[in-house]
mmCIF file of C-alpha atoms in Angstrom:
data_model
loop_
_atom_site.group_PDB
_atom_site.id
_atom_site.type_symbol
_atom_site.label_atom_id
_atom_site.label_comp_id
_atom_site.label_asym_id
_atom_site.label_seq_id
_atom_site.Cartn_x
_atom_site.Cartn_y
_atom_site.Cartn_z
ATOM 1 C CA MET A 810 5.612 11.830 -25.539
ATOM 2 C CA TYR A 811 5.637 8.102 -24.793
ATOM 3 C CA ASP A 812 2.651 5.825 -24.433
ATOM 4 C CA VAL A 813 4.448 3.567 -21.954
ATOM 5 C CA ALA A 814 7.645 3.799 -19.942
ATOM 6 C CA VAL A 815 9.069 0.491 -18.723
ATOM 7 C CA ILE A 816 11.444 0.790 -15.764
ATOM 8 C CA GLY A 817 13.889 -2.111 -15.534
ATOM 9 C CA ALA A 818 15.570 -3.965 -18.380
ATOM 10 C CA GLY A 819 15.662 -7.493 -17.033
ATOM 11 C CA LEU A 820 13.844 -10.343 -18.725
ATOM 12 C CA ALA A 821 10.388 -9.025 -17.781
ATOM 13 C CA GLY A 822 11.082 -5.451 -18.860
ATOM 14 C CA LEU A 823 12.720 -6.403 -22.145
ATOM 15 C CA HIS A 824 9.963 -8.843 -23.095
ATOM 16 C CA LEU A 825 7.217 -6.373 -22.130
ATOM 17 C CA SER A 826 8.834 -3.501 -24.033
ATOM 18 C CA ARG A 827 9.176 -5.493 -27.229
ATOM 19 C CA LEU A 828 5.578 -6.686 -27.112
ATOM 20 C CA LEU A 829 4.222 -3.184 -26.490
ATOM 21 C CA ALA A 830 6.268 -1.661 -29.302
ATOM 22 C CA SER A 831 5.184 -4.421 -31.670
ATOM 23 C CA ARG A 832 1.598 -3.237 -31.032
ATOM 24 C CA GLY A 833 2.501 0.211 -32.311
ATOM 25 C CA LEU A 834 2.921 1.914 -28.934
ATOM 26 C CA ARG A 835 5.684 4.431 -28.266
ATOM 27 C CA VAL A 836 7.807 2.776 -25.589
ATOM 28 C CA LEU A 837 10.632 4.068 -23.416
ATOM 29 C CA LEU A 838 12.769 1.430 -21.686
ATOM 30 C CA ALA A 839 14.951 2.763 -18.874
ATOM 31 C CA ASP A 840 17.398 1.059 -16.519
ATOM 32 C CA ARG A 841 19.895 2.341 -13.976
ATOM 33 C CA LYS A 842 22.608 0.129 -15.491
ATOM 34 C CA ALA A 843 24.808 1.307 -18.361
ATOM 35 C CA SER A 844 24.333 -2.017 -20.162
ATOM 36 C CA VAL A 845 21.769 -4.807 -19.887
ATOM 37 C CA ALA A 846 24.724 -7.201 -19.771
ATOM 38 C CA ASP A 847 25.973 -5.685 -16.505
ATOM 39 C CA GLY A 848 25.062 -6.983 -13.065
ATOM 40 C CA VAL A 849 23.120 -10.125 -13.985
ATOM 41 C CA HIS A 850 21.337 -11.436 -10.870
ATOM 42 C CA THR A 851 19.750 -14.713 -11.964
ATOM 43 C CA THR A 852 21.265 -18.148 -12.553
ATOM 44 C CA GLY A 853 19.152 -18.247 -15.699
ATOM 45 C CA ILE A 854 17.464 -21.651 -15.491
ATOM 46 C CA PHE A 855 14.737 -22.052 -18.103
ATOM 47 C CA VAL A 856 12.265 -24.926 -17.838
ATOM 48 C CA ARG A 857 11.079 -26.903 -20.838
ATOM 49 C CA LYS A 858 7.658 -25.278 -20.995
ATOM 50 C CA THR A 859 9.243 -21.843 -21.386
ATOM 51 C CA TRP A 860 11.446 -22.627 -24.371
ATOM 52 C CA GLU A 861 8.638 -24.644 -25.962
ATOM 53 C CA ASP A 862 6.135 -21.772 -25.667
ATOM 54 C CA PHE A 863 8.361 -18.767 -26.375
ATOM 55 C CA PRO A 864 10.905 -18.120 -29.167
ATOM 56 C CA LEU A 865 14.107 -18.052 -27.134
ATOM 57 C CA PRO A 866 17.272 -18.239 -29.267
ATOM 58 C CA GLY A 867 18.661 -21.753 -28.897
ATOM 59 C CA GLU A 868 22.267 -20.635 -29.345
ATOM 60 C CA GLN A 869 21.987 -18.624 -26.122
ATOM 61 C CA LEU A 870 20.772 -21.564 -24.082
ATOM 62 C CA GLY A 871 23.145 -24.149 -22.640
ATOM 63 C CA ALA A 872 23.009 -27.903 -23.109
ATOM 64 C CA PRO A 873 19.772 -29.584 -21.928
ATOM 65 C CA ILE A 874 19.695 -31.095 -18.455
ATOM 66 C CA ARG A 875 17.821 -34.267 -17.468
ATOM 67 C CA HIS A 876 19.712 -35.392 -14.367
ATOM 68 C CA VAL A 877 18.914 -34.012 -10.906
ATOM 69 C CA THR A 878 20.590 -35.088 -7.665
ATOM 70 C CA LEU A 879 19.306 -34.000 -4.271
ATOM 71 C CA TYR A 880 21.736 -34.204 -1.330
ATOM 72 C CA SER A 881 20.765 -34.524 2.328
ATOM 73 C CA PRO A 882 22.714 -32.630 5.028
ATOM 74 C CA SER A 883 25.050 -35.646 5.277
ATOM 75 C CA ARG A 884 25.523 -35.472 1.465
ATOM 76 C CA ARG A 885 23.624 -38.690 0.855
ATOM 77 C CA PRO A 886 22.526 -38.441 -2.813
ATOM 78 C CA PHE A 887 19.041 -39.010 -4.198
ATOM 79 C CA HIS A 888 19.018 -39.258 -8.009
ATOM 80 C CA LEU A 889 16.244 -38.379 -10.433
ATOM 81 C CA VAL A 890 16.341 -38.680 -14.206
ATOM 82 C CA ALA A 891 13.735 -37.101 -16.467
ATOM 83 C CA GLY A 892 12.443 -38.820 -19.563
ATOM 84 C CA GLN A 893 13.198 -35.752 -21.669
ATOM 85 C CA ASP A 894 15.122 -32.478 -21.540
ATOM 86 C CA GLU A 895 13.855 -30.385 -18.609
ATOM 87 C CA PHE A 896 16.260 -27.495 -17.931
ATOM 88 C CA ARG A 897 18.569 -25.216 -19.891
ATOM 89 C CA VAL A 898 20.735 -22.433 -18.513
ATOM 90 C CA GLY A 899 20.543 -19.185 -20.441
ATOM 91 C CA ARG A 900 23.644 -17.166 -21.214
ATOM 92 C CA MET A 901 21.835 -14.234 -19.676
ATOM 93 C CA SER A 902 24.123 -11.375 -20.714
ATOM 94 C CA TRP A 903 23.914 -12.420 -24.349
ATOM 95 C CA LEU A 904 20.221 -13.169 -24.062
ATOM 96 C CA TYR A 905 19.531 -9.691 -22.660
ATOM 97 C CA LEU A 906 21.559 -8.095 -25.469
ATOM 98 C CA TYR A 907 19.609 -10.132 -28.020
ATOM 99 C CA LEU A 908 16.291 -9.041 -26.511
ATOM 100 C CA LEU A 909 17.432 -5.405 -26.423
ATOM 101 C CA GLU A 910 18.219 -5.633 -30.127
ATOM 102 C CA GLN A 911 14.720 -6.995 -30.707
ATOM 103 C CA CYS A 912 13.334 -4.047 -28.746
ATOM 104 C CA SER A 913 15.294 -1.610 -30.888
ATOM 105 C CA ARG A 914 14.029 -3.245 -34.063
ATOM 106 C CA ALA A 915 10.480 -2.838 -32.775
ATOM 107 C CA GLY A 916 11.034 0.874 -32.118
ATOM 108 C CA VAL A 917 11.697 0.955 -28.362
ATOM 109 C CA THR A 918 13.707 3.932 -27.100
ATOM 110 C CA TRP A 919 16.505 2.654 -24.846
ATOM 111 C CA MET A 920 17.715 4.883 -22.011
ATOM 112 C CA PRO A 921 20.571 3.342 -19.968
ATOM 113 C CA SER A 922 22.108 4.784 -16.794
ATOM 114 C CA ALA A 923 18.716 6.252 -15.910
ATOM 115 C CA GLU A 924 17.461 6.036 -12.339
ATOM 116 C CA PHE A 925 13.726 6.252 -11.687
ATOM 117 C CA VAL A 926 12.792 9.274 -9.555
ATOM 118 C CA ALA A 927 9.056 9.951 -9.824
ATOM 119 C CA PHE A 928 5.895 9.645 -11.895
ATOM 120 C CA ASP A 929 2.774 11.758 -11.351
ATOM 121 C CA GLY A 930 0.508 10.073 -13.886
ATOM 122 C CA SER A 931 1.657 12.082 -16.879
ATOM 123 C CA ALA A 932 5.276 13.136 -16.305
ATOM 124 C CA LEU A 933 8.136 10.708 -15.676
ATOM 125 C CA THR A 934 11.283 11.983 -13.964
ATOM 126 C CA LEU A 935 14.571 10.149 -14.386
ATOM 127 C CA ARG A 936 18.062 10.967 -13.125
ATOM 128 C CA ARG A 937 20.971 10.623 -15.570
ATOM 129 C CA ASN A 938 24.509 11.807 -14.927
ATOM 130 C CA ARG A 939 23.344 13.520 -11.712
ATOM 131 C CA ARG A 940 20.801 15.583 -13.617
ATOM 132 C CA GLU A 941 17.045 15.080 -13.634
ATOM 133 C CA GLN A 942 15.051 15.061 -16.831
ATOM 134 C CA THR A 943 11.325 14.748 -17.386
ATOM 135 C CA CYS A 944 9.309 13.338 -20.247
ATOM 136 C CA ALA A 945 5.592 12.925 -20.910
ATOM 137 C CA VAL A 946 4.322 9.356 -20.392
ATOM 138 C CA ARG A 947 0.783 7.995 -20.453
ATOM 139 C CA TYR A 948 1.393 4.813 -18.452
ATOM 140 C CA LEU A 949 4.176 3.293 -16.348
ATOM 141 C CA ALA A 950 5.312 -0.321 -16.025
ATOM 142 C CA GLY A 951 7.569 -1.330 -13.145
ATOM 143 C CA ALA A 952 9.889 -4.232 -13.905
ATOM 144 C CA ASP A 953 12.507 -2.899 -11.529
ATOM 145 C CA GLY A 954 13.105 -5.861 -9.275
ATOM 146 C CA ALA A 955 12.217 -7.217 -5.867
ATOM 147 C CA ARG A 956 12.358 -3.855 -4.069
ATOM 148 C CA SER A 957 10.486 -1.932 -6.723
ATOM 149 C CA ALA A 958 10.659 1.861 -6.536
ATOM 150 C CA VAL A 959 7.803 1.983 -9.043
ATOM 151 C CA ALA A 960 5.577 -0.047 -6.711
ATOM 152 C CA ARG A 961 6.231 2.456 -3.941
ATOM 153 C CA CYS A 962 5.537 5.425 -6.228
ATOM 154 C CA LEU A 963 2.265 3.935 -7.514
ATOM 155 C CA SER A 964 1.128 2.835 -4.014
ATOM 156 C CA LEU A 965 0.856 -0.767 -5.199
ATOM 157 C CA ASP A 966 1.675 -3.866 -3.130
ATOM 158 C CA ARG A 967 5.314 -4.560 -2.365
ATOM 159 C CA ASN A 968 7.308 -7.700 -1.634
ATOM 160 C CA SER A 969 7.856 -8.466 2.034
ATOM 161 C CA GLU A 970 9.619 -11.855 2.212
ATOM 162 C CA PHE A 971 12.992 -12.377 0.606
ATOM 163 C CA LEU A 972 15.789 -14.850 0.203
ATOM 164 C CA VAL A 973 19.239 -13.556 -0.604
ATOM 165 C CA GLY A 974 21.092 -15.534 -3.245
ATOM 166 C CA LEU A 975 24.769 -15.583 -4.186
ATOM 167 C CA GLU A 976 26.596 -17.669 -6.779
ATOM 168 C CA ASP A 977 29.822 -17.974 -8.701
ATOM 169 C CA VAL A 978 29.846 -18.843 -12.379
ATOM 170 C CA VAL A 979 32.919 -21.009 -12.911
ATOM 171 C CA GLU A 980 34.530 -23.101 -15.595
ATOM 172 C CA SER A 981 32.976 -26.528 -15.949
ATOM 173 C CA ALA A 982 34.986 -29.693 -15.668
ATOM 174 C CA GLY A 983 32.820 -31.215 -18.396
ATOM 175 C CA GLY A 984 30.774 -34.349 -18.070
ATOM 176 C CA GLU A 985 27.041 -35.040 -18.106
ATOM 177 C CA PRO A 986 24.946 -31.866 -17.702
ATOM 178 C CA ALA A 987 23.234 -32.025 -14.316
ATOM 179 C CA LEU A 988 21.508 -30.077 -11.583
ATOM 180 C CA HIS A 989 22.697 -30.741 -8.006
ATOM 181 C CA CYS A 990 20.678 -29.451 -5.028
ATOM 182 C CA TYR A 991 22.020 -29.478 -1.461
ATOM 183 C CA LEU A 992 19.816 -29.247 1.607
ATOM 184 C CA HIS A 993 21.273 -27.962 4.855
ATOM 185 C CA PRO A 994 19.598 -25.501 7.237
ATOM 186 C CA ARG A 995 22.878 -23.889 8.227
ATOM 187 C CA LEU A 996 24.513 -23.705 4.822
ATOM 188 C CA ALA A 997 21.371 -22.371 3.099
ATOM 189 C CA PRO A 998 18.701 -21.655 5.748
ATOM 190 C CA GLY A 999 15.208 -21.862 4.320
ATOM 191 C CA TYR A 1000 16.321 -22.829 0.815
ATOM 192 C CA ILE A 1001 19.093 -24.794 -0.936
ATOM 193 C CA ALA A 1002 22.619 -24.657 -2.268
ATOM 194 C CA TRP A 1003 23.110 -25.703 -5.882
ATOM 195 C CA VAL A 1004 25.460 -26.606 -8.670
ATOM 196 C CA VAL A 1005 24.072 -26.274 -12.187
ATOM 197 C CA ASP A 1006 26.615 -27.662 -14.643
ATOM 198 C CA ASP A 1007 25.751 -27.876 -18.335
ATOM 199 C CA GLY A 1008 29.202 -29.020 -19.410
ATOM 200 C CA SER A 1009 30.254 -25.554 -20.572
ATOM 201 C CA GLU A 1010 29.973 -23.526 -17.379
ATOM 202 C CA ALA A 1011 28.876 -24.276 -13.856
ATOM 203 C CA HIS A 1012 26.866 -22.139 -11.459
ATOM 204 C CA VAL A 1013 27.772 -22.756 -7.816
ATOM 205 C CA GLY A 1014 25.496 -20.913 -5.445
ATOM 206 C CA LEU A 1015 23.144 -20.841 -2.491
ATOM 207 C CA ALA A 1016 20.325 -18.810 -1.025
ATOM 208 C CA GLY A 1017 18.638 -18.411 2.325
ATOM 209 C CA TYR A 1018 17.122 -15.978 4.781
ATOM 210 C CA ARG A 1019 19.592 -13.137 5.238
ATOM 211 C CA GLU A 1020 19.167 -12.825 8.992
ATOM 212 C CA ARG A 1021 20.191 -16.453 9.482
ATOM 213 C CA PHE A 1022 23.517 -16.691 7.633
ATOM 214 C CA ASP A 1023 26.392 -14.880 5.957
ATOM 215 C CA PRO A 1024 25.968 -15.612 2.218
ATOM 216 C CA ALA A 1025 29.576 -14.834 1.234
ATOM 217 C CA GLN A 1026 31.075 -16.999 3.975
ATOM 218 C CA ALA A 1027 28.578 -19.781 3.275
ATOM 219 C CA LEU A 1028 29.468 -19.742 -0.429
ATOM 220 C CA ARG A 1029 33.192 -19.946 0.362
ATOM 221 C CA THR A 1030 32.570 -22.932 2.651
ATOM 222 C CA PHE A 1031 30.342 -24.593 0.060
ATOM 223 C CA ARG A 1032 32.837 -24.197 -2.777
ATOM 224 C CA GLN A 1033 35.637 -25.629 -0.622
ATOM 225 C CA SER A 1034 33.598 -28.812 -0.227
ATOM 226 C CA LEU A 1035 33.273 -29.301 -3.998
ATOM 227 C CA PRO A 1036 35.580 -30.098 -6.913
ATOM 228 C CA PHE A 1037 35.049 -26.474 -7.986
ATOM 229 C CA ALA A 1038 37.106 -25.114 -5.070
ATOM 230 C CA ASN A 1039 39.937 -24.009 -7.356
ATOM 231 C CA ALA A 1040 37.966 -23.494 -10.566
ATOM 232 C CA ARG A 1041 38.397 -20.115 -12.240
ATOM 233 C CA THR A 1042 35.554 -17.748 -11.375
ATOM 234 C CA ILE A 1043 34.055 -16.148 -14.464
ATOM 235 C CA GLU A 1044 31.454 -14.017 -12.729
ATOM 236 C CA ARG A 1045 29.758 -13.500 -9.364
ATOM 237 C CA ARG A 1046 26.006 -12.944 -9.193
ATOM 238 C CA GLY A 1047 23.673 -12.160 -6.341
ATOM 239 C CA GLY A 1048 20.504 -10.455 -5.291
ATOM 240 C CA LEU A 1049 17.181 -10.624 -3.485
ATOM 241 C CA ILE A 1050 14.591 -13.256 -4.369
ATOM 242 C CA PRO A 1051 10.988 -12.474 -3.367
ATOM 243 C CA VAL A 1052 9.204 -15.582 -2.083
ATOM 244 C CA ASN A 1053 5.960 -14.157 -0.719
ATOM 245 C CA GLY A 1054 4.120 -15.221 -3.883
ATOM 246 C CA ILE A 1055 2.519 -12.950 -6.428
ATOM 247 C CA LEU A 1056 1.231 -9.744 -4.903
ATOM 248 C CA GLY A 1057 -2.433 -8.845 -4.853
ATOM 249 C CA ARG A 1058 -2.675 -5.258 -6.044
ATOM 250 C CA ILE A 1059 -0.292 -4.935 -8.981
ATOM 251 C CA ALA A 1060 -2.070 -2.427 -11.249
ATOM 252 C CA ASN A 1061 -3.918 0.873 -11.146
ATOM 253 C CA GLN A 1062 -4.726 3.680 -13.591
ATOM 254 C CA ARG A 1063 -1.179 5.075 -13.441
ATOM 255 C CA GLY A 1064 0.815 1.864 -13.881
ATOM 256 C CA LEU A 1065 1.404 -1.808 -13.188
ATOM 257 C CA LEU A 1066 4.124 -4.218 -12.043
ATOM 258 C CA ALA A 1067 5.780 -7.183 -13.767
ATOM 259 C CA GLY A 1068 8.421 -9.785 -12.963
ATOM 260 C CA ASP A 1069 10.010 -9.750 -9.512
ATOM 261 C CA ALA A 1070 8.371 -6.394 -8.770
ATOM 262 C CA ALA A 1071 4.993 -8.159 -8.903
ATOM 263 C CA GLY A 1072 6.245 -11.101 -6.824
ATOM 264 C CA ALA A 1073 5.934 -13.351 -9.869
ATOM 265 C CA VAL A 1074 8.332 -15.934 -8.452
ATOM 266 C CA SER A 1075 7.468 -19.417 -7.224
ATOM 267 C CA PRO A 1076 7.384 -19.329 -3.397
ATOM 268 C CA LEU A 1077 8.755 -22.882 -3.300
ATOM 269 C CA THR A 1078 11.363 -23.158 -6.045
ATOM 270 C CA ALA A 1079 12.146 -19.412 -6.346
ATOM 271 C CA GLY A 1080 12.059 -19.792 -10.134
ATOM 272 C CA GLY A 1081 11.025 -16.565 -11.822
ATOM 273 C CA LEU A 1082 12.007 -16.634 -15.506
ATOM 274 C CA ASP A 1083 8.928 -18.461 -16.760
ATOM 275 C CA ALA A 1084 6.711 -16.225 -14.636
ATOM 276 C CA ALA A 1085 8.482 -13.099 -15.899
ATOM 277 C CA ILE A 1086 7.732 -13.953 -19.515
ATOM 278 C CA ARG A 1087 4.146 -15.110 -18.987
ATOM 279 C CA LEU A 1088 3.052 -12.250 -16.763
ATOM 280 C CA SER A 1089 4.740 -9.714 -19.057
ATOM 281 C CA THR A 1090 2.881 -11.168 -22.029
ATOM 282 C CA PHE A 1091 -0.403 -10.607 -20.193
ATOM 283 C CA ALA A 1092 0.721 -7.150 -19.031
ATOM 284 C CA ALA A 1093 1.334 -6.062 -22.633
ATOM 285 C CA GLU A 1094 -2.166 -7.138 -23.581
ATOM 286 C CA VAL A 1095 -3.701 -5.314 -20.609
ATOM 287 C CA ILE A 1096 -1.745 -2.083 -21.149
ATOM 288 C CA ALA A 1097 -2.563 -1.939 -24.856
ATOM 289 C CA ALA A 1098 -6.266 -2.536 -24.200
ATOM 290 C CA TYR A 1099 -6.397 0.055 -21.409
ATOM 291 C CA LEU A 1100 -4.641 2.776 -23.409
ATOM 292 C CA ASP A 1101 -6.936 2.075 -26.345
ATOM 293 C CA SER A 1102 -10.188 2.105 -24.373
ATOM 294 C CA GLY A 1103 -9.484 4.040 -21.169
ATOM 295 C CA ASP A 1104 -11.692 1.483 -19.405
ATOM 296 C CA ALA A 1105 -10.370 0.794 -15.892
ATOM 297 C CA ARG A 1106 -12.206 -2.529 -15.862
ATOM 298 C CA VAL A 1107 -9.437 -3.824 -18.108
ATOM 299 C CA LEU A 1108 -6.909 -3.127 -15.356
ATOM 300 C CA ALA A 1109 -9.059 -4.990 -12.820
ATOM 301 C CA GLN A 1110 -8.155 -8.198 -14.643
ATOM 302 C CA TYR A 1111 -4.478 -7.664 -13.902
ATOM 303 C CA THR A 1112 -4.496 -8.750 -10.283
ATOM 304 C CA GLY A 1113 -2.556 -11.270 -8.252
ATOM 305 C CA ALA A 1114 -5.838 -12.673 -6.970
ATOM 306 C CA ARG A 1115 -6.436 -14.535 -10.214
ATOM 307 C CA PHE A 1116 -3.108 -16.342 -9.845
ATOM 308 C CA GLY A 1117 -2.843 -16.709 -6.078
ATOM 309 C CA ALA A 1118 -4.834 -19.942 -5.757
ATOM 310 C CA ARG A 1119 -2.266 -21.675 -7.972
ATOM 311 C CA PHE A 1120 0.419 -21.125 -5.338
ATOM 312 C CA ILE A 1121 -1.410 -21.783 -2.058
ATOM 313 C CA ALA A 1122 0.275 -25.163 -1.521
ATOM 314 C CA ARG A 1123 3.677 -23.721 -2.420
ATOM 315 C CA ARG A 1124 3.256 -20.847 0.015
ATOM 316 C CA TRP A 1125 2.438 -23.259 2.844
ATOM 317 C CA MET A 1126 5.418 -25.437 1.921
ATOM 318 C CA ARG A 1127 7.604 -22.329 1.906
ATOM 319 C CA ARG A 1128 6.464 -21.494 5.446
ATOM 320 C CA ALA A 1129 7.153 -25.053 6.563
ATOM 321 C CA ILE A 1130 10.653 -25.043 5.059
ATOM 322 C CA ALA A 1131 11.405 -21.670 6.635
ATOM 323 C CA THR A 1132 10.770 -23.061 10.120
ATOM 324 C CA ILE A 1133 13.049 -26.118 9.837
ATOM 325 C CA ARG A 1134 16.421 -25.525 11.459
ATOM 326 C CA SER A 1135 17.432 -29.062 12.376
ATOM 327 C CA PRO A 1136 19.656 -31.046 9.973
ATOM 328 C CA ALA A 1137 18.261 -34.262 11.488
ATOM 329 C CA ILE A 1138 14.714 -33.405 10.398
ATOM 330 C CA ILE A 1139 15.844 -32.646 6.856
ATOM 331 C CA GLU A 1140 17.878 -35.871 6.819
ATOM 332 C CA LEU A 1141 14.740 -37.787 7.753
ATOM 333 C CA GLY A 1142 12.750 -36.025 5.060
ATOM 334 C CA CYS A 1143 15.353 -36.890 2.435
ATOM 335 C CA SER A 1144 15.216 -40.548 3.502
ATOM 336 C CA MET A 1145 11.444 -40.539 3.031
ATOM 337 C CA LEU A 1146 11.890 -39.401 -0.574
ATOM 338 C CA ARG A 1147 13.156 -42.884 -1.365
ATOM 339 C CA LEU A 1148 9.666 -44.231 -0.735
ATOM 340 C CA GLN A 1149 7.599 -44.358 -3.917
ATOM 341 C CA PRO A 1150 4.812 -41.897 -2.964
ATOM 342 C CA PHE A 1151 7.340 -39.269 -1.912
ATOM 343 C CA ARG A 1152 9.581 -39.960 -4.894
ATOM 344 C CA ALA A 1153 6.625 -39.177 -7.126
ATOM 345 C CA ILE A 1154 6.207 -35.838 -5.336
ATOM 346 C CA ALA A 1155 9.884 -35.035 -5.870
ATOM 347 C CA GLU A 1156 9.609 -35.885 -9.560
ATOM 348 C CA HIS A 1157 6.568 -33.628 -9.841
ATOM 349 C CA VAL A 1158 8.383 -30.719 -8.178
ATOM 350 C CA PHE A 1159 11.391 -30.985 -10.500
ATOM 351 C CA PHE A 1160 9.818 -32.237 -13.717
ATOM 352 C CA GLY A 1161 6.135 -31.286 -13.523
ATOM 353 C CA ARG A 1162 4.629 -29.319 -16.395
ATOM 354 C CA GLY A 1163 3.105 -26.784 -14.047
ATOM 355 C CA SER A 1164 4.339 -23.233 -14.421
ATOM 356 C CA PHE A 1165 3.090 -19.736 -13.898
ATOM 357 C CA PRO A 1166 -0.420 -19.827 -15.401
ATOM 358 C CA ASP A 1167 -1.173 -18.155 -18.697
ATOM 359 C CA ALA A 1168 -3.823 -15.445 -18.574
ATOM 360 C CA ARG A 1169 -5.956 -13.994 -21.323
ATOM 361 C CA LEU A 1170 -7.768 -10.688 -21.420
ATOM 362 C CA ASP A 1171 -11.546 -10.780 -21.311
ATOM 363 C CA PRO A 1172 -12.559 -8.184 -23.938
ATOM 364 C CA THR A 1173 -15.745 -7.383 -22.048
ATOM 365 C CA GLY A 1174 -13.627 -6.113 -19.157
ATOM 366 C CA VAL A 1175 -14.977 -8.718 -16.743
ATOM 367 C CA THR A 1176 -12.402 -10.934 -15.056
ATOM 368 C CA ALA A 1177 -12.433 -14.408 -16.604
#
């Protein structure tokens, strides 16, 4: 008998599991992978507000980054420098293993190589080694990614707009840690290509709308245009990135969603690590309160509606970016960034303190 089963052992699932177990709940954490270190999908960029607010192990974060360069389709550079450290790249495999150890210390039961099959409100069915097994569970949490099977099972909202991202992690040539962003509607339609180099390793990748490009071919072309063309590839990562904004209905009396499954990713920047941690923190509070009281009004507070207003402008900007297919228009936009009002906007996008909003539970059960 488990109080909560968490499906998906990414950042959201690991953080949520640890918090729930630390509250004395019996937690099962299941993932289809054999190891949390396998099949990492994210680049792993953490913003300053995340590492300031949450106890991430510093030894598993790369060197701080202050320098950002934005390149137009013609590769004309536009440089920005922050006044303080703004980004750090997590060594995600090691970070996941660290968080799993923290889960184990808190009493979480870890079940790898377990595929979610069904949940009827009291019995969870998983498939392991081609055999199905069932266990009693009071509540279910889906942290199982952009195309969440848990969301489908619970009849909750599901992501509908995606980018597909692909990157190679390669050996760095050294030098000043920096983030490089490349705009080109054919290379990365609807998004960007990037190089994140912290002096130890470099992430060379791109993302865009799948129906408008071939990610593997685009990445090959992109790497050939960079000094990393012949760099040794350490790892390849890829996956879907939901950019529809946080979903509306993300909880009911059988379960809730967290992380990518809840659409907790910025529609504009596609950053999801800060959102994963913050929404999971709130989810742990909501689940614990609901299981303690049985009051469904607690669950009513866990809704995308309370966060949606924060991302209205970003959703509109996402729609605008998605429609631009002309390199000339993007070139013009990049030129405008050199004007002071637009430069200030660019600095705010890259270095602003805004993040996924924190939420606190109203103990009366009324949405704050």
